[in-house]
Short mmCIF file of C-alpha atoms in Angstrom, two decimals:
data_model
loop_
_atom_site.label_atom_id
_atom_site.label_comp_id
_atom_site.label_asym_id
_atom_site.label_seq_id
_atom_site.Cartn_x
_atom_site.Cartn_y
_atom_site.Cartn_z
CA MET A 1 82.19 211.69 265.55
CA THR A 2 81.35 210.31 262.18
CA THR A 3 83.48 210.58 259.13
CA ALA A 4 81.78 210.85 255.80
CA ALA A 5 83.56 209.38 252.80
CA ILE A 6 84.24 212.01 250.26
CA THR A 7 84.19 210.76 246.70
CA ALA A 8 85.63 212.91 244.02
CA PRO A 9 83.07 213.56 241.31
CA SER A 10 83.88 211.86 238.04
CA LYS A 11 84.68 214.06 235.11
CA PRO A 12 82.02 214.43 232.45
CA GLY A 13 82.39 211.69 229.82
CA VAL A 14 84.74 209.58 232.04
CA PRO A 15 83.13 206.51 233.71
CA SER A 16 83.55 206.08 237.44
CA LYS A 17 85.68 203.24 238.85
CA SER A 18 82.68 201.17 239.89
CA ARG A 19 81.06 201.58 236.49
CA ALA A 20 84.29 200.69 234.70
CA ARG A 21 84.60 197.58 236.92
CA ARG A 22 81.04 196.52 236.07
CA GLN A 23 81.75 196.99 232.40
CA ALA A 24 84.92 194.88 232.67
CA VAL A 25 82.99 192.09 234.42
CA LEU A 26 80.23 192.30 231.80
CA TRP A 27 82.72 192.04 228.96
CA GLY A 28 84.35 189.08 230.69
CA TRP A 29 81.06 187.20 230.91
CA LEU A 30 80.27 188.19 227.32
CA PHE A 31 83.50 186.58 226.09
CA LEU A 32 82.75 183.49 228.17
CA VAL A 33 79.34 182.95 226.54
CA PRO A 34 80.64 181.13 223.40
CA LEU A 35 82.74 178.82 225.55
CA VAL A 36 79.84 178.06 227.90
CA VAL A 37 77.48 177.40 224.98
CA LEU A 38 79.94 175.08 223.19
CA PHE A 39 80.86 173.27 226.41
CA THR A 40 77.19 172.74 227.25
CA ALA A 41 76.30 171.56 223.73
CA PHE A 42 79.25 169.27 223.03
CA SER A 43 80.48 168.15 226.48
CA LEU A 44 77.90 168.58 229.24
CA TRP A 45 74.78 167.61 227.28
CA PRO A 46 76.27 164.39 225.77
CA ILE A 47 77.32 163.28 229.27
CA VAL A 48 73.88 163.93 230.75
CA ALA A 49 72.12 162.39 227.73
CA SER A 50 74.32 159.27 227.87
CA TRP A 51 73.32 158.67 231.47
CA ALA A 52 69.64 159.10 230.57
CA TYR A 53 69.69 156.96 227.38
CA ALA A 54 71.57 154.16 229.16
CA PHE A 55 68.32 153.19 230.89
CA PHE A 56 66.40 152.75 227.63
CA ASP A 57 66.26 150.14 224.88
CA TRP A 58 66.79 152.72 222.13
CA ASP A 59 68.03 152.40 218.56
CA GLY A 60 68.44 156.12 218.01
CA VAL A 61 65.27 156.57 215.98
CA GLY A 62 62.69 158.81 217.60
CA PRO A 63 62.56 159.54 221.30
CA PRO A 64 63.54 156.75 223.73
CA GLU A 65 60.36 155.15 225.07
CA VAL A 66 61.18 151.62 226.27
CA PHE A 67 62.55 152.02 229.79
CA ILE A 68 64.51 148.90 230.84
CA GLY A 69 66.22 150.12 234.00
CA LEU A 70 69.64 148.57 234.61
CA ASP A 71 69.35 145.84 231.95
CA ASN A 72 71.91 147.48 229.65
CA PHE A 73 74.41 147.66 232.50
CA ARG A 74 73.79 144.02 233.47
CA GLU A 75 74.22 142.87 229.88
CA ALA A 76 77.49 144.76 229.51
CA LEU A 77 78.95 143.53 232.78
CA ASN A 78 77.99 139.91 231.95
CA SER A 79 79.40 140.09 228.42
CA THR A 80 82.75 138.44 227.71
CA SER A 81 83.32 140.74 224.72
CA PHE A 82 82.93 143.76 227.01
CA TRP A 83 85.57 142.46 229.42
CA ASN A 84 87.81 141.55 226.48
CA ALA A 85 87.64 145.17 225.26
CA PHE A 86 88.09 146.41 228.84
CA TRP A 87 91.23 144.29 229.32
CA ASN A 88 92.67 145.40 225.97
CA SER A 89 92.14 149.06 226.93
CA PHE A 90 93.90 148.34 230.21
CA LEU A 91 96.84 146.78 228.33
CA PHE A 92 97.23 149.98 226.30
CA SER A 93 97.45 151.88 229.59
CA LEU A 94 99.99 149.46 231.05
CA GLY A 95 102.16 149.90 227.97
CA ALA A 96 101.95 153.67 228.29
CA LEU A 97 102.73 153.67 232.02
CA PHE A 98 105.51 151.10 232.16
CA ILE A 99 107.21 151.64 228.79
CA GLU A 100 106.32 155.07 227.42
CA LEU A 101 106.67 157.08 230.66
CA PRO A 102 110.14 155.89 231.76
CA ALA A 103 111.50 155.81 228.19
CA ALA A 104 110.27 159.36 227.55
CA LEU A 105 111.82 160.53 230.83
CA CYS A 106 115.22 159.07 229.91
CA LEU A 107 115.12 160.68 226.48
CA ALA A 108 113.91 163.99 227.95
CA MET A 109 116.90 164.10 230.29
CA LEU A 110 119.16 163.48 227.31
CA LEU A 111 117.48 166.18 225.20
CA ASN A 112 117.53 168.59 228.15
CA ASN A 113 121.31 168.63 228.05
CA VAL A 114 122.44 172.03 226.74
CA LEU A 115 125.62 170.46 225.37
CA LEU A 116 123.66 168.29 222.93
CA ARG A 117 123.76 169.80 219.47
CA GLY A 118 120.57 169.87 217.42
CA ARG A 119 118.39 168.91 220.36
CA ASN A 120 115.50 171.07 219.09
CA ILE A 121 115.54 169.16 215.81
CA TYR A 122 115.36 165.86 217.70
CA ARG A 123 112.45 167.18 219.78
CA LEU A 124 110.60 168.23 216.64
CA ALA A 125 111.19 164.88 214.95
CA ILE A 126 109.87 162.97 217.97
CA PHE A 127 106.85 165.26 218.28
CA LEU A 128 105.81 164.97 214.62
CA PRO A 129 103.76 161.74 215.06
CA VAL A 130 101.64 163.53 217.71
CA VAL A 131 100.42 166.14 215.24
CA SER A 132 100.13 163.73 212.31
CA THR A 133 96.73 162.44 211.27
CA THR A 134 96.04 159.08 212.84
CA ALA A 135 94.26 157.75 209.75
CA VAL A 136 97.35 158.50 207.64
CA ILE A 137 99.60 156.90 210.24
CA GLY A 138 97.35 153.85 210.25
CA LEU A 139 97.58 153.47 206.48
CA VAL A 140 101.36 153.88 206.55
CA ILE A 141 101.71 151.36 209.38
CA ALA A 142 99.52 148.86 207.52
CA VAL A 143 101.73 149.17 204.44
CA LEU A 144 104.98 148.93 206.41
CA LEU A 145 103.83 145.87 208.37
CA ALA A 146 102.20 144.02 205.49
CA PRO A 147 103.19 140.34 205.42
CA VAL A 148 103.75 140.51 201.66
CA GLY A 149 106.02 143.31 200.46
CA GLY A 150 106.07 145.14 203.81
CA VAL A 151 109.33 146.91 204.60
CA VAL A 152 109.54 145.55 208.14
CA ASN A 153 109.13 141.93 207.07
CA GLU A 154 111.61 142.42 204.23
CA VAL A 155 114.20 143.75 206.68
CA LEU A 156 113.59 140.97 209.22
CA LEU A 157 113.88 138.32 206.51
CA GLY A 158 116.93 139.99 205.04
CA ILE A 159 118.94 140.01 208.29
CA GLY A 160 117.75 136.49 209.19
CA LEU A 161 115.78 137.30 212.35
CA VAL A 162 112.72 135.43 211.03
CA ASP A 163 112.38 132.63 208.51
CA ARG A 164 108.91 133.62 207.33
CA PRO A 165 106.90 136.86 207.24
CA ILE A 166 105.04 137.90 210.37
CA ASN A 167 101.41 138.91 209.97
CA PHE A 168 101.64 141.75 212.46
CA LEU A 169 98.07 142.99 212.02
CA GLY A 170 96.35 139.76 210.96
CA ASP A 171 97.56 137.37 213.67
CA PRO A 172 95.34 137.61 216.81
CA ASN A 173 98.36 136.88 219.01
CA VAL A 174 100.52 139.62 217.50
CA ALA A 175 98.06 142.35 216.49
CA LEU A 176 97.47 143.78 219.98
CA PRO A 177 101.17 144.05 220.99
CA THR A 178 101.83 145.63 217.60
CA LEU A 179 99.16 148.29 218.13
CA VAL A 180 100.39 148.95 221.68
CA VAL A 181 103.88 149.65 220.30
CA VAL A 182 102.48 151.92 217.57
CA ASP A 183 100.35 153.77 220.14
CA ILE A 184 103.42 154.28 222.36
CA TRP A 185 105.36 155.61 219.37
CA LYS A 186 102.58 158.00 218.39
CA GLY A 187 102.05 159.38 221.91
CA PHE A 188 105.74 159.42 222.83
CA GLY A 189 106.23 163.03 221.73
CA ILE A 190 103.59 164.55 224.00
CA THR A 191 104.91 162.62 227.01
CA LEU A 192 108.40 163.81 226.13
CA ILE A 193 107.18 167.42 226.14
CA TYR A 194 105.62 166.87 229.58
CA TRP A 195 108.91 165.59 230.95
CA LEU A 196 110.92 168.40 229.32
CA ALA A 197 108.61 170.94 230.94
CA ALA A 198 109.09 169.21 234.29
CA LEU A 199 112.87 169.19 233.93
CA GLN A 200 112.85 172.94 233.22
CA THR A 201 111.55 173.49 236.76
CA VAL A 202 114.70 172.09 238.38
CA PRO A 203 116.87 175.03 239.54
CA LYS A 204 120.31 174.95 237.93
CA ASP A 205 122.01 176.15 241.11
CA LEU A 206 121.03 172.88 242.82
CA TYR A 207 123.12 170.96 240.30
CA GLU A 208 126.01 173.40 240.70
CA ALA A 209 125.92 173.05 244.49
CA ALA A 210 125.76 169.26 244.18
CA LYS A 211 128.79 169.24 241.88
CA LEU A 212 130.74 171.35 244.39
CA ASP A 213 129.86 168.75 247.03
CA GLY A 214 131.17 166.00 244.78
CA ALA A 215 127.80 164.44 243.86
CA GLY A 216 127.82 162.27 240.77
CA ALA A 217 125.19 161.97 238.04
CA ARG A 218 123.29 159.20 239.83
CA GLN A 219 123.23 161.12 243.11
CA GLN A 220 122.00 164.25 241.34
CA LEU A 221 119.27 162.24 239.65
CA ALA A 222 118.15 160.51 242.86
CA ASN A 223 118.44 163.47 245.23
CA ILE A 224 117.64 166.47 243.02
CA THR A 225 115.93 165.68 239.72
CA ILE A 226 113.45 163.01 240.83
CA PRO A 227 112.29 164.78 244.04
CA VAL A 228 111.82 168.14 242.28
CA ILE A 229 109.85 166.79 239.32
CA MET A 230 107.81 164.30 241.37
CA PRO A 231 104.69 166.55 241.74
CA ILE A 232 104.61 167.09 237.98
CA ALA A 233 105.36 163.40 237.43
CA VAL A 234 102.13 162.42 239.12
CA VAL A 235 100.21 164.77 236.82
CA VAL A 236 102.05 163.38 233.79
CA LEU A 237 101.14 159.88 234.92
CA LEU A 238 97.49 160.85 235.20
CA LEU A 239 97.39 162.52 231.78
CA THR A 240 99.18 159.62 230.09
CA PHE A 241 96.88 157.09 231.70
CA GLN A 242 93.74 158.90 230.56
CA ARG A 243 95.07 159.39 227.04
CA SER A 244 96.02 155.75 226.66
CA LEU A 245 92.61 154.59 227.89
CA ASN A 246 90.88 156.50 225.10
CA THR A 247 92.76 154.95 222.20
CA PHE A 248 90.19 154.79 219.44
CA ASP A 249 91.29 156.35 216.18
CA LEU A 250 94.44 154.24 215.82
CA VAL A 251 92.66 150.94 216.47
CA GLN A 252 89.73 151.86 214.25
CA ALA A 253 92.00 153.00 211.42
CA VAL A 254 94.39 150.03 211.50
CA THR A 255 92.42 146.93 212.56
CA GLY A 256 88.89 148.06 213.40
CA GLY A 257 89.12 145.92 216.55
CA GLY A 258 90.06 142.73 214.68
CA PRO A 259 91.18 140.15 213.95
CA ILE A 260 88.56 138.22 215.93
CA PHE A 261 88.20 141.19 218.33
CA SER A 262 91.78 140.66 219.54
CA THR A 263 92.45 144.43 219.39
CA ASP A 264 88.99 145.54 220.41
CA VAL A 265 89.07 148.32 223.02
CA LEU A 266 86.19 149.96 224.85
CA PRO A 267 85.94 152.99 222.51
CA THR A 268 85.70 150.72 219.42
CA TYR A 269 83.29 148.46 221.34
CA ILE A 270 81.03 151.45 222.02
CA TYR A 271 81.36 152.68 218.44
CA ARG A 272 80.41 149.27 217.04
CA TYR A 273 77.15 149.09 218.98
CA ALA A 274 76.24 152.73 218.32
CA PHE A 275 77.21 153.30 214.69
CA ASP A 276 78.43 150.10 212.96
CA ALA A 277 76.21 149.41 209.96
CA ASN A 278 77.04 145.69 210.11
CA ILE A 279 74.82 145.36 213.19
CA ALA A 280 71.16 144.90 212.31
CA ALA A 281 70.01 147.87 214.40
CA PRO A 282 72.15 150.32 216.35
CA ARG A 283 71.86 149.97 220.10
CA TYR A 284 72.43 153.49 221.36
CA GLY A 285 71.08 152.69 224.81
CA PHE A 286 73.49 149.80 225.30
CA ALA A 287 76.41 151.83 223.89
CA CYS A 288 75.56 154.65 226.32
CA ALA A 289 75.54 152.19 229.23
CA VAL A 290 79.03 150.95 228.28
CA GLY A 291 80.18 154.55 227.96
CA VAL A 292 78.87 155.31 231.44
CA ILE A 293 80.71 152.30 232.89
CA PHE A 294 83.88 153.38 231.09
CA GLY A 295 83.51 156.94 232.36
CA VAL A 296 82.93 155.82 235.95
CA PHE A 297 86.00 153.57 235.79
CA THR A 298 88.15 156.46 234.50
CA LEU A 299 86.74 158.75 237.19
CA ILE A 300 87.54 156.25 239.95
CA ILE A 301 91.12 155.89 238.75
CA THR A 302 91.43 159.68 238.63
CA LEU A 303 90.06 160.08 242.15
CA LEU A 304 92.41 157.38 243.42
CA GLN A 305 95.35 159.34 242.06
CA GLY A 306 94.21 162.54 243.79
CA PRO A 307 95.41 161.51 247.28
CA LEU A 308 98.65 160.28 245.73
CA LEU A 309 99.18 163.68 244.11
CA ALA A 310 98.38 165.52 247.36
CA GLY A 311 100.73 163.30 249.35
CA ARG A 312 103.58 163.84 246.93
CA LEU A 313 103.07 167.58 246.96
CA LYS A 314 103.10 167.70 250.79
CA ARG A 315 106.24 165.61 251.03
CA THR A 316 107.97 167.77 248.41
CA ALA A 317 106.92 170.98 250.16
CA ALA A 318 108.25 169.63 253.45
#
């Protein structure tokens, strides 16, 4: 015995369910078109083009014609200035991971306390540098840290901590640590927001149960807060690492990679070879090769953190 599906006829002027579903899908794809076009033009195509141009000796004028294979990659990997910029970029990341992350977590736990008055004002004040223009921040920092007439040097001399002004941005031994501190200060607000979001996921009843069992603040931190926020912590670590590796605007605005390339990072290194007018002829092919190496390094670090993230999530779920 066969059963025939009986479909109620649609009313005149009212689209059927399948037609309405097709229209919804069509409208969804239609709204996605601008995003796909912009992503292809400004993200996907530059990545593909960088990989292609990296194999050419190309100054950016006309189509690339001189194919040189892996020579750009060999030159970059054998260059001491490349490894200097690479190491400086890595130092920015170390500062973000070992200073910014734990300090932001401690402050987030303090600002997450409902008994703290005006905590939203403190959050806003800390987040302001994140949304401020980096070029303006760079100019302000240069004025504040100036060896002659700078507020910081005036204060240090006034309280007797130093006997002569410090050239924070002109001394090759001091410029890089100074920029690392400024970068930590500027990115501190976004890391704080990450941690505050993570702390909001901790159920309040866990703390109440722990208090009934006589657990102190340290025990609550070690046995409740840290385990619950650990999956998000790994993501925060990944995001902070990637952000700190791409420090460009601050370095370019404040020191331009100087003095004597002591603050040069890979983004400013790439920019110098691609767009700096002080170089006789731009070397887009070489700059693309350095960008490819930088991208591969970032991708490897990201992939290495994937198993760590999965392991943490499994342990937390268990």
